[in-house]
């Protein structure tokens, strides 16, 4: 079905036909064992449009048991055969991209063209790890002629994947694909705000030939479904993406079973613009860094660290552009979509109200908004808070909305110090035309990834993850595979 037909169906009927409702366990959709459901909302219209299974510990037990049962055979499936399944997944995602993108936009509130990009990225992710599956290999050790020593990389076993609401499909893809490539089985728990595309992905995986039980999805709240999953003694690794407090709880639960974790916990990432930068590129980079997905990105460039000489000019240009960005329902392809929930909108608005009360200059936006066509939805204007002091909460805390906070600096050394001046360390952007300076600053900025002269440059090939409170461990690239394999060393005396 075409995108236009699907969008037409939604606006005519208020929902879409054929949306998944149950958990996906052991190769099939099943109702919650407790029979309970909950609703998912269209953030662009602030209304519920579909009910899905509200899972609990009983459902998690069923899913983990299915994954455990499937582990031995999947782990022993020839690596190239695992890769072939993942390649078919990539093909199916591309074949069904229109439906996936419409559902992703509807469930999360993001602009349809961004959801289309996420779907393309998810396909690319399965393609990448399809190619990686048969390149996971061990090592040999030089013990002398009377010995042989070698290692093999085994799958760790059942893995749990706790997915956030800001990039529901692409976060699921980037953590599930390497796990499957390595021979692990999966139980995923999508966010309760955005459960649908992870369920659709599990169905695609099954249709691509993944054996029953290898990838399971349990929906429900973090407390009722996520908590039991990360505390389950049969889970051998947890990949978690979300907030810092929840990440700490997840790590504590996993610790009780000595289960490994990767934590991807967001950030307060700086975009540093030096006076020698190409201002046109900097304007585009800063706008994309904070207003894409309405700022609901762990790696959003939410702080502009700008050299004094270009501060006034840059903020003026950014403010003009921010004010001109078109908000609207995601399916109408706006430049900025909705925030994911009413509670999240309240949180974002609260930060800006707090800044206003403290006398911070609001150079653009600063107010709640609605979809101009319907007058409904959870929106916030693209906002710029200018010349903010380093200790202000809008500098130190993750807002996770379309709010840029500006810090003015003098020179390279202060720029690096200010860039490093929060408890987070996920990514950073640097705009400068001085090659040596770019690399000196990149060396000294404490972040898991540094972009030079193009924010978000990169793709699935590049390892991604944070330092400090942004978490640890890396997703994407070959680095991600390390979470899903364990090294077994073998040594033998032969002479
Ligand atoms: P959250 O951390 O509570 O939720 C993320 C995921 O964890 C969801 O799937 C949720 O159901 C699950 N979860 C919640 N409690 C759990 C528990 N005790 N055990 C296991 N799983 C649990 O995040 P949120 O409340 O949806 O959002 C709050 C803030 O988190 C946001 O404002 C933002 O700052 C941050 N966030 C960051 C990212 C990111 O990409 N790093 C994504 C989403 C949210």
Short mmCIF file of C-alpha atoms and ligand atoms in Angstrom, two decimals:
data_model
loop_
_atom_site.label_atom_id
_atom_site.label_comp_id
_atom_site.label_asym_id
_atom_site.label_seq_id
_atom_site.Cartn_x
_atom_site.Cartn_y
_atom_site.Cartn_z
CA UNK A 1 0.00 0.00 0.00
CA UNK A 2 1.31 3.47 -0.81
CA UNK A 3 2.19 6.08 1.78
CA UNK A 4 -0.62 8.36 0.55
CA UNK A 5 -3.21 5.56 0.90
CA UNK A 6 -2.07 4.79 4.45
CA UNK A 7 -2.07 8.46 5.47
CA UNK A 8 -5.53 8.84 3.90
CA UNK A 9 -6.80 5.80 5.81
CA UNK A 10 -5.54 7.23 9.11
CA UNK A 11 -7.04 10.68 8.68
CA UNK A 12 -10.37 9.18 7.48
CA UNK A 13 -10.77 6.49 10.14
CA UNK A 14 -8.64 7.66 13.09
CA UNK A 15 -6.58 4.46 13.04
CA UNK A 16 -4.92 1.98 10.68
CA UNK A 17 -6.11 -1.54 9.94
CA UNK A 18 -3.88 -4.52 10.67
CA UNK A 19 -1.81 -2.98 13.47
CA UNK A 20 -0.28 -5.54 15.86
CA UNK A 21 -1.94 -5.86 19.28
CA UNK A 22 -0.28 -8.77 21.03
CA UNK A 23 3.21 -9.60 22.24
CA UNK A 24 5.34 -11.48 19.70
CA UNK A 25 6.46 -14.64 21.49
CA UNK A 26 7.81 -17.88 20.03
CA UNK A 27 7.01 -16.90 16.45
CA UNK A 28 3.46 -15.66 16.89
CA UNK A 29 1.35 -12.80 18.24
CA UNK A 30 -0.21 -13.61 21.64
CA UNK A 31 -2.41 -11.69 24.09
CA UNK A 32 -1.05 -10.65 27.49
CA UNK A 33 -1.36 -13.52 29.94
CA UNK A 34 -3.26 -11.22 32.30
CA UNK A 35 -5.60 -10.19 29.43
CA UNK A 36 -4.87 -6.49 29.98
CA UNK A 37 -4.31 -3.90 27.25
CA UNK A 38 -3.18 -0.29 27.18
CA UNK A 39 -3.46 2.47 24.57
CA UNK A 40 -0.92 4.04 22.29
CA UNK A 41 -1.39 7.73 21.38
CA UNK A 42 -0.99 9.87 18.28
CA UNK A 43 1.09 12.76 19.72
CA UNK A 44 0.23 14.98 16.74
CA UNK A 45 -3.45 14.84 17.69
CA UNK A 46 -3.17 14.01 21.44
CA UNK A 47 -5.55 11.07 21.12
CA UNK A 48 -5.33 7.29 21.50
CA UNK A 49 -5.68 5.25 18.33
CA UNK A 50 -4.80 1.64 19.12
CA UNK A 51 -4.69 -0.83 22.04
CA UNK A 52 -1.83 -3.23 22.69
CA UNK A 53 -0.88 -5.89 25.25
CA UNK A 54 0.02 -4.69 28.74
CA UNK A 55 2.61 -7.29 29.67
CA UNK A 56 3.85 -8.41 33.04
CA UNK A 57 6.35 -10.82 34.60
CA UNK A 58 4.35 -13.81 33.33
CA UNK A 59 4.69 -12.65 29.71
CA UNK A 60 8.39 -11.93 30.24
CA UNK A 61 8.85 -15.47 31.59
CA UNK A 62 7.16 -16.92 28.48
CA UNK A 63 9.31 -14.82 26.14
CA UNK A 64 12.59 -15.57 27.95
CA UNK A 65 11.72 -19.29 28.00
CA UNK A 66 11.10 -19.21 24.23
CA UNK A 67 14.39 -17.39 23.67
CA UNK A 68 16.24 -19.84 25.90
CA UNK A 69 14.73 -22.81 24.07
CA UNK A 70 15.74 -21.34 20.68
CA UNK A 71 19.26 -20.35 21.75
CA UNK A 72 21.11 -23.62 21.17
CA UNK A 73 19.98 -24.11 17.57
CA UNK A 74 20.36 -20.43 16.56
CA UNK A 75 23.78 -20.19 18.21
CA UNK A 76 24.89 -23.24 16.22
CA UNK A 77 23.41 -22.10 12.93
CA UNK A 78 26.21 -21.45 10.44
CA UNK A 79 27.19 -17.79 10.64
CA UNK A 80 26.66 -17.22 6.92
CA UNK A 81 23.12 -18.66 7.23
CA UNK A 82 22.38 -16.23 10.06
CA UNK A 83 23.66 -13.46 7.84
CA UNK A 84 21.40 -14.60 5.00
CA UNK A 85 18.32 -14.26 7.24
CA UNK A 86 19.38 -10.75 8.26
CA UNK A 87 19.84 -9.78 4.63
CA UNK A 88 16.28 -10.90 3.87
CA UNK A 89 15.13 -8.77 6.83
CA UNK A 90 16.76 -5.73 5.20
CA UNK A 91 14.96 -6.52 1.93
CA UNK A 92 11.59 -6.93 3.67
CA UNK A 93 12.03 -3.69 5.64
CA UNK A 94 12.65 -1.90 2.33
CA UNK A 95 9.66 -3.62 0.69
CA UNK A 96 7.40 -2.60 3.60
CA UNK A 97 8.99 0.79 4.23
CA UNK A 98 5.87 2.85 3.55
CA UNK A 99 3.80 1.13 6.24
CA UNK A 100 6.65 1.06 8.76
CA UNK A 101 7.31 4.78 8.28
CA UNK A 102 3.66 5.79 8.59
CA UNK A 103 3.24 3.77 11.80
CA UNK A 104 6.53 5.12 13.20
CA UNK A 105 5.47 8.70 12.49
CA UNK A 106 2.03 8.13 13.98
CA UNK A 107 3.25 6.41 17.14
CA UNK A 108 6.09 8.81 17.91
CA UNK A 109 4.81 12.11 16.48
CA UNK A 110 7.90 12.57 14.31
CA UNK A 111 7.74 14.01 10.79
CA UNK A 112 7.03 11.35 8.17
CA UNK A 113 10.18 12.14 6.17
CA UNK A 114 12.26 11.58 9.32
CA UNK A 115 10.47 8.27 9.95
CA UNK A 116 11.25 7.29 6.35
CA UNK A 117 14.91 8.00 7.08
CA UNK A 118 14.73 5.87 10.23
CA UNK A 119 13.23 2.95 8.29
CA UNK A 120 15.98 3.20 5.66
CA UNK A 121 18.52 3.25 8.49
CA UNK A 122 16.96 0.14 10.07
CA UNK A 123 17.24 -1.74 6.76
CA UNK A 124 20.84 -0.62 6.40
CA UNK A 125 21.54 -1.83 9.94
CA UNK A 126 20.33 -5.37 9.16
CA UNK A 127 22.31 -5.31 5.92
CA UNK A 128 25.47 -4.25 7.78
CA UNK A 129 25.20 -6.97 10.45
CA UNK A 130 24.19 -9.54 7.81
CA UNK A 131 27.64 -8.95 6.36
CA UNK A 132 29.27 -9.00 9.80
CA UNK A 133 27.84 -12.36 10.92
CA UNK A 134 30.52 -14.49 9.25
CA UNK A 135 33.37 -12.12 10.11
CA UNK A 136 33.16 -12.73 13.86
CA UNK A 137 36.26 -14.78 14.51
CA UNK A 138 38.66 -15.76 17.25
CA UNK A 139 42.42 -15.61 17.61
CA UNK A 140 45.49 -17.82 17.99
CA UNK A 141 48.09 -17.59 20.74
CA UNK A 142 51.86 -18.18 20.32
CA UNK A 143 52.46 -20.68 23.14
CA UNK A 144 55.39 -22.45 21.44
CA UNK A 145 55.65 -25.49 19.18
CA UNK A 146 54.40 -27.95 21.82
CA UNK A 147 51.08 -26.20 22.29
CA UNK A 148 48.20 -24.87 20.33
CA UNK A 149 46.16 -22.02 21.69
CA UNK A 150 43.13 -20.43 20.10
CA UNK A 151 39.91 -18.65 21.00
CA UNK A 152 36.37 -18.78 19.70
CA UNK A 153 33.70 -16.10 20.03
CA UNK A 154 30.53 -17.65 21.42
CA UNK A 155 27.09 -16.01 21.60
CA UNK A 156 26.36 -14.89 25.17
CA UNK A 157 22.83 -16.37 25.12
CA UNK A 158 19.47 -14.68 25.74
CA UNK A 159 19.74 -10.90 25.45
CA UNK A 160 17.30 -8.19 26.61
CA UNK A 161 16.79 -4.97 24.67
CA UNK A 162 14.97 -2.08 26.34
CA UNK A 163 13.98 0.45 23.70
CA UNK A 164 13.07 4.15 24.14
CA UNK A 165 10.28 6.09 22.42
CA UNK A 166 12.32 8.60 20.43
CA UNK A 167 13.71 6.20 17.78
CA UNK A 168 11.60 3.08 18.31
CA UNK A 169 12.47 1.19 15.11
CA UNK A 170 16.02 2.31 14.56
CA UNK A 171 17.06 1.72 18.19
CA UNK A 172 15.45 -1.74 18.07
CA UNK A 173 17.26 -2.49 14.80
CA UNK A 174 20.67 -1.28 15.94
CA UNK A 175 20.62 -3.50 19.03
CA UNK A 176 18.71 -6.57 17.75
CA UNK A 177 20.67 -6.97 14.47
CA UNK A 178 24.14 -7.43 16.04
CA UNK A 179 22.71 -9.73 18.72
CA UNK A 180 21.21 -12.00 16.06
CA UNK A 181 24.35 -11.82 13.90
CA UNK A 182 26.39 -13.03 16.88
CA UNK A 183 24.02 -15.97 17.43
CA UNK A 184 22.16 -14.62 20.46
CA UNK A 185 18.42 -14.77 20.99
CA UNK A 186 16.42 -11.67 21.85
CA UNK A 187 13.63 -10.41 24.08
CA UNK A 188 12.88 -6.75 23.32
CA UNK A 189 10.72 -4.38 25.36
CA UNK A 190 9.73 -1.27 23.39
CA UNK A 191 8.65 1.90 25.20
CA UNK A 192 4.97 1.97 26.16
CA UNK A 193 4.54 5.21 24.15
CA UNK A 194 5.73 3.55 20.89
CA UNK A 195 5.20 -0.23 20.89
CA UNK A 196 4.16 -0.88 17.29
CA UNK A 197 7.19 -0.87 14.99
CA UNK A 198 9.20 -3.25 17.22
CA UNK A 199 6.28 -5.71 16.93
CA UNK A 200 6.18 -5.21 13.16
CA UNK A 201 9.93 -5.80 13.02
CA UNK A 202 9.60 -9.09 14.94
CA UNK A 203 6.96 -10.22 12.43
CA UNK A 204 9.27 -9.27 9.53
CA UNK A 205 12.13 -11.23 11.13
CA UNK A 206 9.89 -14.31 11.33
CA UNK A 207 8.79 -13.93 7.71
CA UNK A 208 12.44 -13.57 6.68
CA UNK A 209 13.08 -17.04 8.09
CA UNK A 210 14.18 -16.41 11.67
CA UNK A 211 13.21 -19.52 13.68
CA UNK A 212 10.45 -19.19 16.28
CA UNK A 213 11.65 -17.97 19.66
CA UNK A 214 14.84 -16.31 18.40
CA UNK A 215 13.35 -12.78 18.54
CA UNK A 216 10.50 -12.01 20.93
CA UNK A 217 8.86 -8.68 21.80
CA UNK A 218 6.97 -8.03 25.04
CA UNK A 219 5.06 -4.76 25.34
CA UNK A 220 3.96 -2.93 28.48
CA UNK A 221 5.25 -0.43 30.98
CA UNK A 222 8.80 -0.16 32.21
CA UNK A 223 7.81 -1.16 35.72
CA UNK A 224 5.62 -4.14 34.80
CA UNK A 225 7.43 -5.57 31.74
CA UNK A 226 10.87 -3.90 31.59
CA UNK A 227 11.70 -4.48 35.27
CA UNK A 228 11.10 -8.28 35.23
CA UNK A 229 12.97 -8.59 31.93
CA UNK A 230 16.21 -6.93 33.05
CA UNK A 231 16.07 -8.82 36.37
CA UNK A 232 15.47 -12.21 34.73
CA UNK A 233 18.16 -14.73 35.72
CA UNK A 234 18.17 -16.35 32.25
CA UNK A 235 19.05 -13.05 30.51
CA UNK A 236 22.80 -12.87 29.92
CA UNK A 237 23.10 -9.32 28.56
CA UNK A 238 20.97 -6.15 28.66
CA UNK A 239 21.18 -3.31 26.15
CA UNK A 240 19.30 -0.34 27.59
CA UNK A 241 18.62 3.06 26.00
CA UNK A 242 16.77 5.66 28.06
CA UNK A 243 17.11 7.96 31.04
CA UNK A 244 19.90 8.02 33.63
CA UNK A 245 17.76 7.09 36.68
CA UNK A 246 16.20 4.12 34.86
CA UNK A 247 19.60 3.07 33.52
CA UNK A 248 20.99 2.99 37.07
CA UNK A 249 18.04 0.82 38.18
CA UNK A 250 18.56 -1.49 35.20
CA UNK A 251 22.24 -1.88 36.06
CA UNK A 252 21.38 -2.65 39.68
CA UNK A 253 18.87 -5.34 38.61
CA UNK A 254 21.33 -6.88 36.17
CA UNK A 255 24.06 -6.87 38.81
CA UNK A 256 22.06 -9.30 40.96
CA UNK A 257 22.55 -11.93 38.22
CA UNK A 258 26.03 -10.71 37.17
CA UNK A 259 24.51 -9.87 33.77
CA UNK A 260 26.44 -7.51 31.50
CA UNK A 261 24.86 -4.21 30.44
CA UNK A 262 25.31 -1.55 27.79
CA UNK A 263 23.78 1.76 28.88
CA UNK A 264 22.97 4.52 26.41
CA UNK A 265 21.62 7.28 28.62
CA UNK A 266 21.42 10.50 26.69
CA UNK A 267 23.42 13.66 26.96
CA UNK A 268 23.77 17.42 26.91
CA UNK A 269 25.95 17.55 23.85
CA UNK A 270 27.77 20.74 22.82
CA UNK A 271 28.01 22.11 19.30
CA UNK A 272 31.13 24.29 19.38
CA UNK A 273 31.23 27.03 16.75
CA UNK A 274 34.54 28.89 16.49
CA UNK A 275 34.78 32.33 14.85
CA UNK A 276 36.73 30.86 11.89
CA UNK A 277 33.91 28.43 11.00
CA UNK A 278 31.87 28.41 7.80
CA UNK A 279 28.81 30.20 9.26
CA UNK A 280 26.39 28.79 6.69
CA UNK A 281 27.38 25.23 7.53
CA UNK A 282 27.25 26.04 11.25
CA UNK A 283 23.71 27.45 11.01
CA UNK A 284 22.44 24.34 9.20
CA UNK A 285 24.34 22.03 11.53
CA UNK A 286 23.09 23.65 14.74
CA UNK A 287 19.47 23.73 13.53
CA UNK A 288 19.51 20.04 12.56
CA UNK A 289 21.32 19.09 15.75
CA UNK A 290 18.56 20.45 18.01
CA UNK A 291 15.32 20.53 16.00
CA UNK A 292 15.45 17.16 14.24
CA UNK A 293 12.90 14.86 15.91
CA UNK A 294 11.84 17.96 17.92
CA UNK A 295 15.05 17.65 19.93
CA UNK A 296 14.12 14.22 21.28
CA UNK A 297 17.50 12.73 20.48
CA UNK A 298 19.99 11.43 23.00
CA UNK A 299 22.78 12.88 20.87
CA UNK A 300 20.99 16.19 20.13
CA UNK A 301 23.26 19.22 20.04
CA UNK A 302 21.38 20.93 22.86
CA UNK A 303 24.14 23.40 23.81
CA UNK A 304 25.61 25.90 21.38
CA UNK A 305 29.10 26.85 22.59
CA UNK A 306 29.99 29.85 20.45
CA UNK A 307 32.99 32.18 20.25
CA UNK A 308 32.11 35.71 21.28
CA UNK A 309 33.07 37.28 17.95
CA UNK A 310 30.32 35.46 16.05
CA UNK A 311 27.80 35.00 18.88
CA UNK A 312 25.41 37.82 18.01
CA UNK A 313 25.39 37.07 14.28
CA UNK A 314 24.94 33.33 14.74
CA UNK A 315 22.12 33.61 17.30
CA UNK A 316 20.32 36.14 15.10
CA UNK A 317 20.51 33.84 12.07
CA UNK A 318 19.45 30.81 14.13
CA UNK A 319 16.54 32.64 15.75
CA UNK A 320 15.21 33.77 12.37
CA UNK A 321 15.36 30.23 11.02
CA UNK A 322 13.93 28.67 14.20
CA UNK A 323 10.93 31.00 14.06
CA UNK A 324 10.27 30.02 10.45
CA UNK A 325 10.19 26.25 11.05
CA UNK A 326 6.78 24.73 10.32
CA UNK A 327 5.29 22.62 13.12
CA UNK A 328 2.60 20.04 12.50
CA UNK A 329 1.20 16.55 12.63
CA UNK A 330 3.94 14.11 11.62
CA UNK A 331 1.95 12.63 8.74
CA UNK A 332 1.67 16.14 7.16
CA UNK A 333 5.47 16.19 6.76
CA UNK A 334 6.19 19.23 8.97
CA UNK A 335 9.69 20.53 9.63
CA UNK A 336 9.19 19.86 13.35
CA UNK A 337 6.85 17.18 14.72
CA UNK A 338 5.17 16.65 18.08
CA UNK A 339 6.63 15.70 21.45
CA UNK A 340 5.95 12.12 22.43
CA UNK A 341 3.52 12.58 25.33
CA UNK A 342 1.65 15.16 27.39
CA UNK A 343 3.90 14.44 30.37
CA UNK A 344 7.00 15.00 28.27
CA UNK A 345 5.62 18.27 26.87
CA UNK A 346 5.00 19.43 30.45
CA UNK A 347 8.61 18.60 31.32
CA UNK A 348 10.02 20.55 28.35
CA UNK A 349 7.71 23.52 29.00
CA UNK A 350 8.69 23.45 32.69
CA UNK A 351 12.38 23.87 31.83
CA UNK A 352 11.66 26.88 29.62
CA UNK A 353 9.32 28.46 32.17
CA UNK A 354 12.01 28.02 34.80
CA UNK A 355 14.58 29.73 32.56
CA UNK A 356 12.14 32.58 31.84
CA UNK A 357 11.55 33.06 35.57
CA UNK A 358 15.32 33.24 36.14
CA UNK A 359 15.58 36.02 33.56
CA UNK A 360 17.23 34.02 30.78
CA UNK A 361 16.90 35.71 27.35
CA UNK A 362 14.57 33.79 25.05
CA UNK A 363 15.83 34.52 21.53
CA UNK A 364 13.25 32.31 19.77
CA UNK A 365 10.11 30.32 20.62
CA UNK A 366 9.50 29.53 24.25
CA UNK A 367 5.83 28.48 24.14
CA UNK A 368 3.64 25.41 23.72
CA UNK A 369 1.99 25.00 20.32
CA UNK A 370 -0.50 22.83 18.44
CA UNK A 371 -0.90 21.35 14.97
CA UNK A 372 -2.05 24.37 12.90
CA UNK A 373 -4.60 22.29 10.97
CA UNK A 374 -6.37 20.60 13.90
CA UNK A 375 -5.47 22.86 16.82
CA UNK A 376 -4.51 19.72 18.76
CA UNK A 377 -1.36 17.80 19.64
CA UNK A 378 1.65 18.09 21.95
CA UNK A 379 4.02 20.61 20.38
CA UNK A 380 6.65 23.05 21.58
CA UNK A 381 8.07 25.93 19.56
CA UNK A 382 11.69 25.68 18.44
CA UNK A 383 13.36 27.64 21.23
CA UNK A 384 16.69 29.36 21.81
CA UNK A 385 17.83 30.39 25.30
CA UNK A 386 20.68 32.86 24.89
CA UNK A 387 23.85 33.54 26.90
CA UNK A 388 23.02 31.11 29.68
CA UNK A 389 25.33 30.66 32.69
CA UNK A 390 27.12 27.34 33.14
CA UNK A 391 25.28 26.34 36.31
CA UNK A 392 21.77 26.85 34.91
CA UNK A 393 19.58 23.70 34.81
CA UNK A 394 19.01 24.21 31.06
CA UNK A 395 22.77 23.78 30.61
CA UNK A 396 23.25 20.93 33.06
CA UNK A 397 20.10 18.80 32.55
CA UNK A 398 18.78 16.92 29.53
CA UNK A 399 15.56 18.65 28.36
CA UNK A 400 14.97 16.29 25.43
CA UNK A 401 12.98 18.83 23.44
CA UNK A 402 13.48 21.57 20.81
CA UNK A 403 15.38 23.85 23.20
CA UNK A 404 18.86 25.14 22.38
CA UNK A 405 20.86 26.73 25.21
CA UNK A 406 23.65 29.09 24.15
CA UNK A 407 26.98 29.53 26.00
CA UNK A 408 29.43 32.25 24.95
CA UNK A 409 33.20 31.59 25.18
CA UNK A 410 36.52 33.27 24.45
CA UNK A 411 39.00 31.06 22.62
CA UNK A 412 39.74 27.39 22.12
CA UNK A 413 40.69 26.52 25.68
CA UNK A 414 37.52 27.93 27.21
CA UNK A 415 35.42 26.31 24.48
CA UNK A 416 36.78 22.88 25.42
CA UNK A 417 36.31 23.52 29.15
CA UNK A 418 32.71 24.63 28.60
CA UNK A 419 32.02 21.73 26.23
CA UNK A 420 33.19 19.38 29.00
CA UNK A 421 31.26 21.23 31.70
CA UNK A 422 28.37 18.83 32.30
CA UNK A 423 28.03 15.33 33.77
CA UNK A 424 27.31 13.93 30.28
CA UNK A 425 29.70 12.88 27.51
CA UNK A 426 27.79 11.39 24.59
CA UNK A 427 28.77 13.34 21.46
CA UNK A 428 30.08 16.77 20.49
CA UNK A 429 30.19 18.85 17.32
CA UNK A 430 32.99 21.22 16.30
CA UNK A 431 32.74 23.84 13.55
CA UNK A 432 36.05 25.42 12.57
CA UNK A 433 38.07 25.85 9.40
CA UNK A 434 41.36 25.13 11.23
CA UNK A 435 42.23 21.45 10.77
CA UNK A 436 44.71 21.31 13.66
CA UNK A 437 42.34 23.09 16.02
CA UNK A 438 39.49 20.72 15.11
CA UNK A 439 41.58 17.71 16.03
CA UNK A 440 43.06 19.29 19.19
CA UNK A 441 39.56 20.05 20.43
CA UNK A 442 38.28 16.60 19.43
CA UNK A 443 41.14 15.05 21.42
CA UNK A 444 40.31 17.08 24.52
CA UNK A 445 36.52 16.85 24.51
CA UNK A 446 35.25 14.03 26.72
CA UNK A 447 32.65 12.36 24.50
CA UNK A 448 32.12 9.01 22.81
CA UNK A 449 31.89 10.58 19.35
CA UNK A 450 32.98 13.92 17.91
CA UNK A 451 31.59 15.35 14.66
CA UNK A 452 33.71 17.87 12.77
CA UNK A 453 31.99 20.34 10.43
CA UNK A 454 28.87 18.16 10.06
CA UNK A 455 26.76 17.24 13.06
CA UNK A 456 25.47 13.63 12.92
CA UNK A 457 28.02 12.70 10.23
CA UNK A 458 28.34 8.92 10.11
CA UNK A 459 26.18 5.83 9.98
CA UNK A 460 25.82 2.29 11.25
CA UNK A 461 29.56 1.73 10.57
CA UNK A 462 30.59 4.11 13.39
CA UNK A 463 30.60 2.97 17.05
CA UNK A 464 28.24 5.03 19.19
CA UNK A 465 27.92 5.42 22.96
CA UNK A 466 28.74 7.69 25.83
CA UNK A 467 31.20 8.58 28.57
CA UNK A 468 30.38 9.78 32.11
CA UNK A 469 26.60 9.78 32.85
CA UNK A 470 25.87 9.13 29.18
CA UNK A 471 26.64 5.49 29.87
CA UNK A 472 29.13 2.91 28.67
CA UNK A 473 29.55 0.28 26.03
CA UNK A 474 29.18 0.93 22.33
CA UNK A 475 26.45 0.21 19.82
CA UNK A 476 26.81 0.28 16.02
CA UNK A 477 29.91 -0.78 14.10
CA UNK A 478 31.84 -3.94 14.90
CA UNK A 479 32.17 -2.62 18.47
CA UNK A 480 28.51 -3.54 19.09
CA UNK A 481 29.23 -7.21 18.48
CA UNK A 482 31.44 -7.30 21.60
CA UNK A 483 28.32 -7.12 23.79
CA UNK A 484 26.89 -10.24 22.23
CA UNK A 485 29.91 -12.55 22.16
CA UNK A 486 32.16 -13.95 24.86
CA UNK A 487 35.64 -15.27 24.28
CA UNK A 488 36.40 -18.91 25.02
CA UNK A 489 40.14 -19.69 25.09
CA UNK A 490 41.36 -23.22 24.32
CA UNK A 491 44.87 -24.44 24.97
CA UNK A 492 46.28 -27.90 24.28
CA UNK A 493 49.63 -29.64 24.74
CA UNK A 494 50.44 -31.45 21.53
CA UNK A 495 54.14 -32.26 21.81
P1 LIG B 1 12.87 5.73 30.63
O1 LIG B 1 14.32 5.55 30.82
O2 LIG B 1 12.01 5.62 31.84
O3 LIG B 1 12.31 4.66 29.55
C1 LIG B 1 13.10 4.06 28.54
C2 LIG B 1 12.70 2.60 28.42
O4 LIG B 1 12.94 1.94 29.67
C3 LIG B 1 11.22 2.35 28.12
O5 LIG B 1 11.09 1.20 27.30
C4 LIG B 1 10.65 2.06 29.47
O6 LIG B 1 9.46 1.31 29.44
C5 LIG B 1 11.76 1.26 30.10
N1 LIG B 1 11.77 1.25 31.55
C6 LIG B 1 11.29 2.17 32.42
N2 LIG B 1 11.48 1.78 33.69
C7 LIG B 1 12.12 0.58 33.63
C8 LIG B 1 12.60 -0.33 34.62
N3 LIG B 1 12.48 -0.07 35.92
N4 LIG B 1 13.21 -1.45 34.21
C9 LIG B 1 13.37 -1.71 32.90
N5 LIG B 1 12.91 -0.91 31.93
C10 LIG B 1 12.31 0.23 32.28
O7 LIG B 1 12.67 7.08 29.91
P2 LIG B 1 11.29 7.94 29.82
O8 LIG B 1 10.68 8.07 31.17
O9 LIG B 1 10.46 7.40 28.75
O10 LIG B 1 11.90 9.32 29.40
C11 LIG B 1 12.45 10.14 30.41
C12 LIG B 1 13.71 10.78 29.93
O11 LIG B 1 14.65 9.79 29.47
C13 LIG B 1 13.56 11.67 28.72
O12 LIG B 1 13.06 12.91 29.03
C14 LIG B 1 14.99 11.73 28.25
O13 LIG B 1 15.73 12.65 28.99
C15 LIG B 1 15.49 10.35 28.51
N6 LIG B 1 15.46 9.51 27.30
C16 LIG B 1 16.64 9.27 26.69
C17 LIG B 1 16.66 8.51 25.55
C18 LIG B 1 17.93 8.24 24.85
O14 LIG B 1 17.94 8.00 23.66
N7 LIG B 1 19.05 8.20 25.55
C19 LIG B 1 15.49 8.00 25.03
C20 LIG B 1 14.29 8.22 25.69
C21 LIG B 1 14.30 8.97 26.85
#
